[in-house]
mmCIF file of C-alpha atoms in Angstrom:
data_model
loop_
_atom_site.group_PDB
_atom_site.id
_atom_site.type_symbol
_atom_site.label_atom_id
_atom_site.label_comp_id
_atom_site.label_asym_id
_atom_site.label_seq_id
_atom_site.Cartn_x
_atom_site.Cartn_y
_atom_site.Cartn_z
ATOM 1 C CA MET A 1 -127.860 112.742 -18.021
ATOM 2 C CA ASP A 2 -127.043 108.882 -17.607
ATOM 3 C CA PRO A 3 -127.912 107.325 -14.070
ATOM 4 C CA HIS A 4 -124.886 104.978 -14.340
ATOM 5 C CA VAL A 5 -121.531 104.973 -16.303
ATOM 6 C CA SER A 6 -122.591 101.777 -18.314
ATOM 7 C CA GLU A 7 -125.027 103.668 -20.222
ATOM 8 C CA SER A 8 -122.161 106.029 -21.224
ATOM 9 C CA ILE A 9 -119.867 103.667 -21.880
ATOM 10 C CA GLY A 10 -121.930 101.496 -24.207
ATOM 11 C CA ARG A 11 -123.490 104.225 -26.451
ATOM 12 C CA PRO A 12 -121.484 103.914 -29.640
ATOM 13 C CA ASP A 13 -119.749 106.731 -31.792
ATOM 14 C CA LEU A 14 -120.882 106.817 -35.395
ATOM 15 C CA ILE A 15 -118.054 107.817 -37.380
ATOM 16 C CA ARG A 16 -117.669 108.902 -41.214
ATOM 17 C CA LEU A 17 -114.056 107.934 -41.970
ATOM 18 C CA ASP A 18 -114.451 108.301 -45.763
ATOM 19 C CA ASP A 19 -116.697 108.704 -48.497
ATOM 20 C CA GLY A 20 -118.971 105.714 -47.881
ATOM 21 C CA LEU A 21 -117.246 104.387 -45.263
ATOM 22 C CA LEU A 22 -118.319 104.517 -41.581
ATOM 23 C CA CYS A 23 -117.302 103.121 -38.024
ATOM 24 C CA LEU A 24 -119.399 102.305 -35.387
ATOM 25 C CA ARG A 25 -117.074 102.708 -32.294
ATOM 26 C CA PHE A 26 -117.595 101.377 -29.000
ATOM 27 C CA GLU A 27 -115.600 101.609 -25.933
ATOM 28 C CA THR A 28 -116.693 98.020 -24.899
ATOM 29 C CA MET A 29 -119.547 96.752 -26.981
ATOM 30 C CA LYS A 30 -120.765 94.091 -24.906
ATOM 31 C CA ILE A 31 -122.086 96.332 -22.198
ATOM 32 C CA VAL A 32 -124.909 96.933 -24.747
ATOM 33 C CA SER A 33 -126.006 93.423 -24.815
ATOM 34 C CA ALA A 34 -125.253 92.609 -20.963
ATOM 35 C CA LEU A 35 -127.193 95.607 -19.456
ATOM 36 C CA ALA A 36 -130.501 94.862 -21.917
ATOM 37 C CA ALA A 37 -129.923 91.288 -20.669
ATOM 38 C CA VAL A 38 -130.059 91.722 -17.129
ATOM 39 C CA ARG A 39 -132.761 94.537 -17.538
ATOM 40 C CA HIS A 40 -134.968 91.952 -18.918
ATOM 41 C CA LEU A 41 -134.230 89.014 -16.862
ATOM 42 C CA LEU A 42 -135.292 91.441 -13.867
ATOM 43 C CA ASP A 43 -138.362 92.849 -15.583
ATOM 44 C CA THR A 44 -139.542 89.168 -16.543
ATOM 45 C CA GLY A 45 -138.987 87.959 -12.779
ATOM 46 C CA THR A 46 -136.320 85.414 -14.034
ATOM 47 C CA VAL A 47 -133.726 87.235 -11.351
ATOM 48 C CA ARG A 48 -134.152 89.410 -8.687
ATOM 49 C CA ARG A 49 -131.891 92.115 -7.255
ATOM 50 C CA GLY A 50 -129.237 90.491 -5.027
ATOM 51 C CA ASP A 51 -129.204 87.043 -7.245
ATOM 52 C CA THR A 52 -125.793 85.763 -8.378
ATOM 53 C CA LEU A 53 -125.342 85.848 -12.327
ATOM 54 C CA VAL A 54 -122.602 83.516 -13.402
ATOM 55 C CA ASP A 55 -120.903 82.990 -17.131
ATOM 56 C CA SER A 56 -117.769 82.316 -18.758
ATOM 57 C CA SER A 57 -115.703 84.926 -20.422
ATOM 58 C CA SER A 58 -112.486 85.734 -22.313
ATOM 59 C CA GLY A 59 -112.322 89.057 -21.224
ATOM 60 C CA ILE A 60 -114.732 91.777 -22.405
ATOM 61 C CA TYR A 61 -118.100 90.226 -21.400
ATOM 62 C CA ALA A 62 -116.752 89.874 -17.957
ATOM 63 C CA TYR A 63 -116.342 93.221 -17.344
ATOM 64 C CA ALA A 64 -119.636 94.210 -19.257
ATOM 65 C CA LEU A 65 -121.293 91.912 -16.917
ATOM 66 C CA ALA A 66 -119.653 92.949 -13.876
ATOM 67 C CA LEU A 67 -120.770 96.615 -14.491
ATOM 68 C CA ALA A 68 -124.410 95.443 -15.345
ATOM 69 C CA CYS A 69 -124.579 93.791 -11.841
ATOM 70 C CA HIS A 70 -123.112 96.643 -10.709
ATOM 71 C CA ARG A 71 -125.507 98.801 -12.029
ATOM 72 C CA TYR A 72 -128.735 96.672 -11.058
ATOM 73 C CA GLY A 73 -127.477 95.304 -7.551
ATOM 74 C CA MET A 74 -126.346 91.804 -8.592
ATOM 75 C CA ARG A 75 -123.811 89.630 -7.676
ATOM 76 C CA CYS A 76 -121.279 88.277 -10.490
ATOM 77 C CA HIS A 77 -119.528 85.309 -10.631
ATOM 78 C CA ILE A 78 -116.964 85.009 -13.914
ATOM 79 C CA VAL A 79 -115.175 81.932 -15.074
ATOM 80 C CA GLY A 80 -112.316 83.640 -17.113
ATOM 81 C CA SER A 81 -110.072 82.785 -19.929
ATOM 82 C CA THR A 82 -106.144 82.698 -19.304
ATOM 83 C CA THR A 83 -106.388 86.096 -21.650
ATOM 84 C CA VAL A 84 -107.865 88.262 -18.841
ATOM 85 C CA ASP A 85 -105.204 90.484 -17.989
ATOM 86 C CA HIS A 86 -104.013 92.302 -14.763
ATOM 87 C CA THR A 87 -105.862 95.553 -15.566
ATOM 88 C CA LEU A 88 -109.147 93.673 -16.149
ATOM 89 C CA ARG A 89 -108.779 91.401 -13.149
ATOM 90 C CA THR A 90 -108.103 94.779 -10.788
ATOM 91 C CA GLN A 91 -111.067 96.127 -12.352
ATOM 92 C CA LEU A 92 -113.295 93.171 -11.477
ATOM 93 C CA ASP A 93 -112.200 92.923 -7.881
ATOM 94 C CA VAL A 94 -112.949 96.668 -7.219
ATOM 95 C CA LEU A 95 -116.322 96.198 -8.861
ATOM 96 C CA GLY A 96 -116.955 93.193 -6.532
ATOM 97 C CA ALA A 97 -116.970 90.573 -9.057
ATOM 98 C CA HIS A 98 -115.863 87.031 -8.595
ATOM 99 C CA LEU A 99 -113.100 85.979 -10.778
ATOM 100 C CA GLU A 100 -112.063 82.321 -11.280
ATOM 101 C CA GLN A 101 -109.226 82.411 -13.949
ATOM 102 C CA MET A 102 -108.249 78.915 -15.789
ATOM 103 C CA PRO A 103 -105.019 77.744 -15.703
ATOM 104 C CA PRO A 104 -102.729 78.613 -18.716
ATOM 105 C CA SER A 105 -103.335 76.648 -21.914
ATOM 106 C CA ARG A 106 -102.115 76.781 -25.599
ATOM 107 C CA ASP A 107 -105.411 74.880 -26.503
ATOM 108 C CA LEU A 108 -108.239 77.401 -27.080
ATOM 109 C CA LYS A 109 -110.931 74.733 -27.385
ATOM 110 C CA LEU A 110 -109.743 72.936 -23.859
ATOM 111 C CA ASP A 111 -109.543 76.522 -22.370
ATOM 112 C CA GLN A 112 -113.215 77.068 -23.292
ATOM 113 C CA SER A 113 -114.476 73.524 -22.477
ATOM 114 C CA ARG A 114 -112.898 73.850 -19.053
ATOM 115 C CA ARG A 115 -114.634 77.220 -18.296
ATOM 116 C CA VAL A 116 -118.087 75.602 -19.461
ATOM 117 C CA ALA A 117 -117.539 72.580 -17.069
ATOM 118 C CA ARG A 118 -116.251 74.775 -14.540
ATOM 119 C CA VAL A 119 -119.827 76.781 -14.847
ATOM 120 C CA ARG A 120 -121.759 73.643 -14.680
ATOM 121 C CA GLU A 121 -120.187 72.681 -11.331
ATOM 122 C CA ILE A 122 -120.653 76.046 -9.856
ATOM 123 C CA LEU A 123 -124.413 75.856 -11.013
ATOM 124 C CA ARG A 124 -124.738 72.431 -9.378
ATOM 125 C CA GLU A 125 -123.093 73.768 -6.119
ATOM 126 C CA HIS A 126 -125.415 76.849 -6.417
ATOM 127 C CA PRO A 127 -128.472 75.848 -7.987
ATOM 128 C CA GLY A 128 -129.987 79.533 -7.281
ATOM 129 C CA HIS A 129 -127.022 81.181 -9.584
ATOM 130 C CA HIS A 130 -128.125 82.261 -13.159
ATOM 131 C CA TRP A 131 -125.884 81.306 -16.118
ATOM 132 C CA MET A 132 -126.310 84.186 -18.554
ATOM 133 C CA ARG A 133 -125.289 81.746 -21.364
ATOM 134 C CA GLN A 134 -123.929 84.826 -23.636
ATOM 135 C CA TYR A 135 -123.029 82.191 -26.243
ATOM 136 C CA HIS A 136 -126.534 80.419 -26.416
ATOM 137 C CA ASP A 137 -129.157 82.831 -24.807
ATOM 138 C CA ASP A 138 -130.884 85.088 -27.304
ATOM 139 C CA VAL A 139 -131.737 87.558 -24.712
ATOM 140 C CA HIS A 140 -128.461 89.105 -25.910
ATOM 141 C CA TYR A 141 -129.792 90.250 -28.818
ATOM 142 C CA LEU A 142 -132.070 92.929 -27.167
ATOM 143 C CA GLY A 143 -129.812 95.739 -26.478
ATOM 144 C CA TYR A 144 -128.889 95.837 -30.265
ATOM 145 C CA GLU A 145 -132.166 97.012 -31.194
ATOM 146 C CA ALA A 146 -131.704 100.490 -30.248
ATOM 147 C CA VAL A 147 -128.272 100.537 -31.888
ATOM 148 C CA ALA A 148 -129.907 99.685 -35.094
ATOM 149 C CA ALA A 149 -132.266 102.209 -34.613
ATOM 150 C CA LEU A 150 -129.436 104.671 -34.413
ATOM 151 C CA VAL A 151 -127.561 103.184 -37.600
ATOM 152 C CA ARG A 152 -131.174 103.328 -39.521
ATOM 153 C CA GLU A 153 -131.505 107.226 -38.357
ATOM 154 C CA GLU A 154 -128.106 108.667 -38.986
ATOM 155 C CA THR A 155 -127.384 106.419 -42.353
ATOM 156 C CA GLY A 156 -130.775 107.693 -43.905
ATOM 157 C CA GLY A 157 -132.188 104.042 -44.008
ATOM 158 C CA GLY A 158 -130.563 103.357 -47.549
ATOM 159 C CA PRO A 159 -128.558 100.355 -48.674
ATOM 160 C CA LEU A 160 -125.812 99.315 -46.260
ATOM 161 C CA THR A 161 -123.121 96.677 -46.210
ATOM 162 C CA LEU A 162 -122.688 95.862 -42.086
ATOM 163 C CA VAL A 163 -119.227 94.447 -41.277
ATOM 164 C CA GLY A 164 -118.493 92.920 -38.156
ATOM 165 C CA GLY A 165 -116.574 90.227 -36.155
ATOM 166 C CA VAL A 166 -118.935 87.117 -35.651
ATOM 167 C CA GLY A 167 -117.874 85.980 -32.052
ATOM 168 C CA SER A 168 -120.853 84.933 -29.953
ATOM 169 C CA GLY A 169 -123.061 85.998 -32.912
ATOM 170 C CA ALA A 170 -125.060 88.860 -31.194
ATOM 171 C CA SER A 171 -123.675 92.005 -32.282
ATOM 172 C CA THR A 172 -123.688 91.327 -36.182
ATOM 173 C CA GLY A 173 -126.755 89.185 -36.238
ATOM 174 C CA ALA A 174 -128.662 91.204 -34.027
ATOM 175 C CA LEU A 175 -127.992 94.486 -36.134
ATOM 176 C CA ALA A 176 -128.797 92.877 -39.134
ATOM 177 C CA HIS A 177 -131.953 91.457 -37.807
ATOM 178 C CA TYR A 178 -133.529 94.611 -36.600
ATOM 179 C CA LEU A 179 -132.513 96.709 -39.388
ATOM 180 C CA ARG A 180 -134.111 94.206 -41.901
ATOM 181 C CA LYS A 181 -137.177 94.106 -39.705
ATOM 182 C CA ASN A 182 -137.305 97.894 -40.774
ATOM 183 C CA SER A 183 -136.841 97.181 -44.267
ATOM 184 C CA VAL A 184 -133.388 98.391 -44.322
ATOM 185 C CA ASP A 185 -131.242 96.831 -47.367
ATOM 186 C CA VAL A 186 -128.762 95.183 -45.431
ATOM 187 C CA LEU A 187 -125.619 93.075 -46.524
ATOM 188 C CA LEU A 188 -123.998 91.271 -43.758
ATOM 189 C CA VAL A 189 -120.399 90.569 -43.815
ATOM 190 C CA GLY A 190 -119.070 88.586 -40.841
ATOM 191 C CA VAL A 191 -115.186 88.591 -39.894
ATOM 192 C CA GLN A 192 -113.630 85.339 -38.712
ATOM 193 C CA PRO A 193 -110.227 84.240 -37.642
ATOM 194 C CA TYR A 194 -108.512 80.991 -38.938
ATOM 195 C CA GLY A 195 -108.948 77.969 -36.448
ATOM 196 C CA SER A 196 -112.460 78.957 -35.580
ATOM 197 C CA VAL A 197 -115.271 76.227 -35.726
ATOM 198 C CA THR A 198 -118.091 78.859 -36.590
ATOM 199 C CA PHE A 199 -117.805 79.223 -40.407
ATOM 200 C CA GLY A 200 -115.750 75.957 -40.802
ATOM 201 C CA SER A 201 -111.885 77.137 -40.458
ATOM 202 C CA GLU A 202 -110.794 74.809 -37.379
ATOM 203 C CA HIS A 203 -108.744 73.232 -40.165
ATOM 204 C CA VAL A 204 -106.491 76.239 -40.699
ATOM 205 C CA ALA A 205 -104.008 77.502 -37.891
ATOM 206 C CA ASP A 206 -102.676 80.983 -37.621
ATOM 207 C CA PRO A 207 -98.932 81.120 -36.790
ATOM 208 C CA GLU A 208 -99.717 83.678 -34.536
ATOM 209 C CA ILE A 209 -102.665 83.740 -32.336
ATOM 210 C CA ILE A 210 -106.444 83.269 -32.828
ATOM 211 C CA ILE A 211 -107.999 86.892 -32.550
ATOM 212 C CA ALA A 212 -109.845 86.777 -29.286
ATOM 213 C CA GLY A 213 -113.828 87.429 -29.388
ATOM 214 C CA ILE A 214 -114.594 86.850 -32.846
ATOM 215 C CA GLY A 215 -114.205 83.061 -33.306
ATOM 216 C CA SER A 216 -114.668 80.196 -31.391
ATOM 217 C CA SER A 217 -113.406 76.568 -31.164
ATOM 218 C CA ILE A 218 -116.826 75.244 -29.720
ATOM 219 C CA PRO A 219 -120.130 75.819 -31.244
ATOM 220 C CA PHE A 220 -122.168 78.969 -30.582
ATOM 221 C CA GLY A 221 -126.049 78.884 -30.424
ATOM 222 C CA ASN A 222 -126.414 82.388 -30.928
ATOM 223 C CA VAL A 223 -124.694 82.497 -34.407
ATOM 224 C CA ARG A 224 -127.513 82.568 -37.130
ATOM 225 C CA HIS A 225 -125.724 81.614 -40.222
ATOM 226 C CA ASP A 226 -128.682 82.229 -42.165
ATOM 227 C CA LEU A 227 -128.191 86.213 -41.741
ATOM 228 C CA TYR A 228 -124.703 86.148 -43.352
ATOM 229 C CA ASP A 229 -124.269 86.842 -46.821
ATOM 230 C CA THR A 230 -120.341 86.948 -46.663
ATOM 231 C CA VAL A 231 -117.532 85.818 -44.752
ATOM 232 C CA HIS A 232 -113.848 86.951 -44.489
ATOM 233 C CA TRP A 233 -111.362 85.108 -42.753
ATOM 234 C CA LEU A 234 -108.280 87.017 -41.713
ATOM 235 C CA ALA A 235 -104.834 86.306 -39.935
ATOM 236 C CA PHE A 236 -103.314 88.086 -37.329
ATOM 237 C CA ASP A 237 -100.767 89.689 -39.560
ATOM 238 C CA ALA A 238 -103.548 91.166 -41.496
ATOM 239 C CA ALA A 239 -105.613 92.546 -38.983
ATOM 240 C CA LEU A 240 -102.659 94.031 -37.411
ATOM 241 C CA ALA A 241 -102.095 95.903 -40.484
ATOM 242 C CA GLY A 242 -105.903 97.220 -40.262
ATOM 243 C CA SER A 243 -105.587 98.303 -36.661
ATOM 244 C CA VAL A 244 -102.269 100.186 -37.279
ATOM 245 C CA ASP A 245 -103.641 101.707 -40.730
ATOM 246 C CA LEU A 246 -107.063 102.776 -38.681
ATOM 247 C CA LEU A 247 -105.159 104.455 -36.210
ATOM 248 C CA ARG A 248 -102.807 105.948 -38.351
ATOM 249 C CA ARG A 249 -105.081 107.303 -41.220
ATOM 250 C CA HIS A 250 -108.342 107.911 -39.123
ATOM 251 C CA ALA A 251 -106.921 108.324 -35.823
ATOM 252 C CA VAL A 252 -109.393 105.756 -34.311
ATOM 253 C CA PHE A 253 -107.658 103.482 -31.885
ATOM 254 C CA ALA A 254 -109.474 100.075 -31.591
ATOM 255 C CA GLY A 255 -108.759 96.485 -31.125
ATOM 256 C CA LEU A 256 -107.384 93.697 -33.223
ATOM 257 C CA SER A 257 -110.880 92.558 -34.201
ATOM 258 C CA SER A 258 -111.766 96.205 -35.168
ATOM 259 C CA GLY A 259 -108.545 96.230 -37.356
ATOM 260 C CA ALA A 260 -109.773 92.872 -39.266
ATOM 261 C CA ALA A 261 -113.205 94.291 -39.688
ATOM 262 C CA TYR A 262 -111.994 97.613 -41.035
ATOM 263 C CA LEU A 263 -109.905 95.612 -43.534
ATOM 264 C CA ALA A 264 -112.743 93.640 -44.750
ATOM 265 C CA ALA A 265 -114.925 96.940 -44.914
ATOM 266 C CA ARG A 266 -112.624 98.605 -47.058
ATOM 267 C CA TRP A 267 -112.872 95.759 -49.456
ATOM 268 C CA GLU A 268 -116.526 95.445 -49.467
ATOM 269 C CA ARG A 269 -116.709 99.204 -49.922
ATOM 270 C CA SER A 270 -114.333 98.949 -52.950
ATOM 271 C CA GLU A 271 -116.588 96.210 -54.706
ATOM 272 C CA GLN A 272 -119.892 97.896 -54.146
ATOM 273 C CA PRO A 273 -119.206 101.669 -53.796
ATOM 274 C CA ARG A 274 -122.763 102.844 -54.332
ATOM 275 C CA ARG A 275 -123.672 101.473 -50.812
ATOM 276 C CA GLN A 276 -122.380 102.900 -47.552
ATOM 277 C CA THR A 277 -120.363 100.438 -45.708
ATOM 278 C CA LEU A 278 -120.500 100.462 -41.861
ATOM 279 C CA PHE A 279 -117.761 98.296 -39.661
ATOM 280 C CA ILE A 280 -117.920 97.693 -35.953
ATOM 281 C CA ALA A 281 -115.000 98.727 -33.675
ATOM 282 C CA ALA A 282 -115.889 96.652 -30.919
ATOM 283 C CA ASP A 283 -113.242 98.083 -28.109
ATOM 284 C CA THR A 284 -110.509 100.307 -27.928
ATOM 285 C CA GLY A 285 -106.739 99.410 -28.476
ATOM 286 C CA HIS A 286 -105.589 99.612 -24.979
ATOM 287 C CA ARG A 287 -104.775 95.469 -24.394
ATOM 288 C CA TYR A 288 -103.299 95.554 -27.606
ATOM 289 C CA VAL A 289 -100.406 98.158 -27.208
ATOM 290 C CA ASP A 290 -97.749 95.656 -26.687
ATOM 291 C CA THR A 291 -98.896 92.829 -29.108
ATOM 292 C CA VAL A 292 -99.997 95.055 -31.883
ATOM 293 C CA PHE A 293 -99.583 98.523 -31.827
ATOM 294 C CA ALA A 294 -95.946 98.410 -30.763
ATOM 295 C CA ARG A 295 -95.282 96.450 -34.015
ATOM 296 C CA HIS A 296 -96.681 99.271 -36.102
ATOM 297 C CA ARG A 297 -93.472 99.431 -38.245
ATOM 298 C CA GLU A 298 -93.726 95.647 -39.433
ATOM 299 C CA ALA A 299 -97.538 96.448 -40.681
ATOM 300 C CA ALA A 300 -98.010 95.823 -44.332
ATOM 301 C CA ALA A 301 -99.694 98.457 -46.208
ATOM 302 C CA VAL A 302 -103.597 97.852 -46.816
ATOM 303 C CA GLU A 303 -103.380 98.496 -50.022
ATOM 304 C CA ASP A 304 -101.020 95.751 -50.531
ATOM 305 C CA LEU A 305 -103.739 93.350 -48.876
ATOM 306 C CA THR A 306 -106.448 91.594 -50.982
ATOM 307 C CA PRO A 307 -108.573 88.509 -50.050
ATOM 308 C CA ARG A 308 -108.366 85.453 -51.918
ATOM 309 C CA PRO A 309 -111.887 84.723 -53.107
ATOM 310 C CA VAL A 310 -112.783 80.865 -52.300
ATOM 311 C CA HIS A 311 -115.725 78.906 -53.129
ATOM 312 C CA GLY A 312 -115.657 76.435 -50.162
ATOM 313 C CA THR A 313 -114.102 76.369 -46.684
ATOM 314 C CA ALA A 314 -111.598 73.609 -48.025
ATOM 315 C CA GLU A 315 -109.903 76.326 -50.265
ATOM 316 C CA LEU A 316 -109.173 78.559 -46.882
ATOM 317 C CA THR A 317 -105.604 79.890 -46.827
ATOM 318 C CA LEU A 318 -103.468 82.516 -45.007
ATOM 319 C CA PRO A 319 -103.467 85.596 -44.847
ATOM 320 C CA TRP A 320 -106.956 86.650 -45.963
ATOM 321 C CA SER A 321 -109.844 84.776 -47.623
ATOM 322 C CA ARG A 322 -113.312 85.806 -48.595
ATOM 323 C CA MET A 323 -116.380 83.519 -49.687
ATOM 324 C CA THR A 324 -119.767 84.149 -50.754
ATOM 325 C CA TRP A 325 -121.907 82.600 -47.767
ATOM 326 C CA GLN A 326 -125.769 83.912 -49.220
ATOM 327 C CA GLY A 327 -127.123 82.432 -45.940
ATOM 328 C CA ALA A 328 -125.935 79.012 -46.019
ATOM 329 C CA PRO A 329 -126.725 76.516 -42.969
ATOM 330 C CA ALA A 330 -123.917 76.022 -40.269
ATOM 331 C CA PRO A 331 -121.317 73.730 -40.715
ATOM 332 C CA ARG A 332 -122.129 70.597 -38.686
ATOM 333 C CA ALA A 333 -119.131 71.116 -36.210
ATOM 334 C CA ALA A 334 -120.815 74.576 -35.289
ATOM 335 C CA ILE A 335 -124.107 73.533 -34.616
ATOM 336 C CA SER A 336 -124.751 73.797 -31.209
ATOM 337 C CA ASP A 337 -126.976 71.392 -29.079
ATOM 338 C CA GLN A 338 -129.379 73.971 -28.471
ATOM 339 C CA VAL A 339 -130.195 73.950 -32.099
ATOM 340 C CA ARG A 340 -129.688 70.032 -32.822
ATOM 341 C CA THR A 341 -132.597 69.684 -29.994
ATOM 342 C CA GLY A 342 -134.910 71.809 -31.883
ATOM 343 C CA ARG A 343 -134.468 75.066 -29.683
ATOM 344 C CA PRO A 344 -135.613 78.228 -31.502
ATOM 345 C CA ARG A 345 -132.983 80.352 -33.191
ATOM 346 C CA PRO A 346 -132.275 83.649 -31.734
ATOM 347 C CA GLY A 347 -133.460 87.090 -33.099
ATOM 348 C CA GLY A 348 -137.157 86.230 -33.937
ATOM 349 C CA ALA A 349 -138.091 86.274 -37.347
ATOM 350 C CA SER A 350 -136.499 84.598 -40.382
ATOM 351 C CA ARG A 351 -134.067 86.339 -42.732
ATOM 352 C CA PRO A 352 -136.536 88.334 -44.941
ATOM 353 C CA ARG A 353 -135.618 87.701 -48.927
ATOM 354 C CA ARG A 354 -134.168 90.595 -50.827
ATOM 355 C CA PRO A 355 -135.406 91.469 -54.416
#
């Protein structure tokens, strides 16, 4: 029996969709990292019960941190993106979290920069608050060790292709790190939207919307580029097709980043059918009902979609590009100040070599 609902919400389901194609489905994935991070900070004496934890969020992490604070008796202060919707605002309010929402902006970089600047103001006003720094503090890797153990046990520890949105870098990076630490042969495939600096697609604009949560317009210190073997960039329309097909074909109701990961995973499985391919479905599809699922009749057939192979980010084109990354260094625009100043990279040991 779980002592708190956050443990239940954070526990993923591992679902076999097809021969060799697996889905690691979360109700809200970032609860895994938020719970473990807060517990670690309490255990090490970095924070105490009753302290205020503050961070910036586009939505999902805000909910995860609010639940973690509720679980451990902490106060929660969120500087939220314009993408925080009415349902989430209401949940945060009832949970006792304080939300400051940024004014509307068409510029994602401006929105993210404004949020970070506001967090810094809050810390100057309240030096006793603790900044969680979900994008830069490797404490957010810790929660995925148990998830990696589950994956290893359920898949038998054989060769595995892991596919998922990169986002802050914690989920895919941590899972690959912990699996490789236990000698699992893992190919790591990152999924990105166009317009993200993380893997160098900031020069390509998506005419629809940037897929929330899997890319960034500012550098993230928790992304370990050396862990990734392959990167897929998908536009909104391709991700929409993936989300609709995932629901129609497999009855999995998941968000837009999950649809993008599903599409990339189908391709990777077709390229290497002897390996099991596991993709991450990070959240449910509820907040995409109007923007994605209501448009299901215009979704392209996934069989008609294929990625364009590229050899460098200058060749990227919509709606779908794929590039062999092979652990290459981060593009300069994606290197955070923490890395430039020599702060240790997250995740512990360096990437092991595979024969």
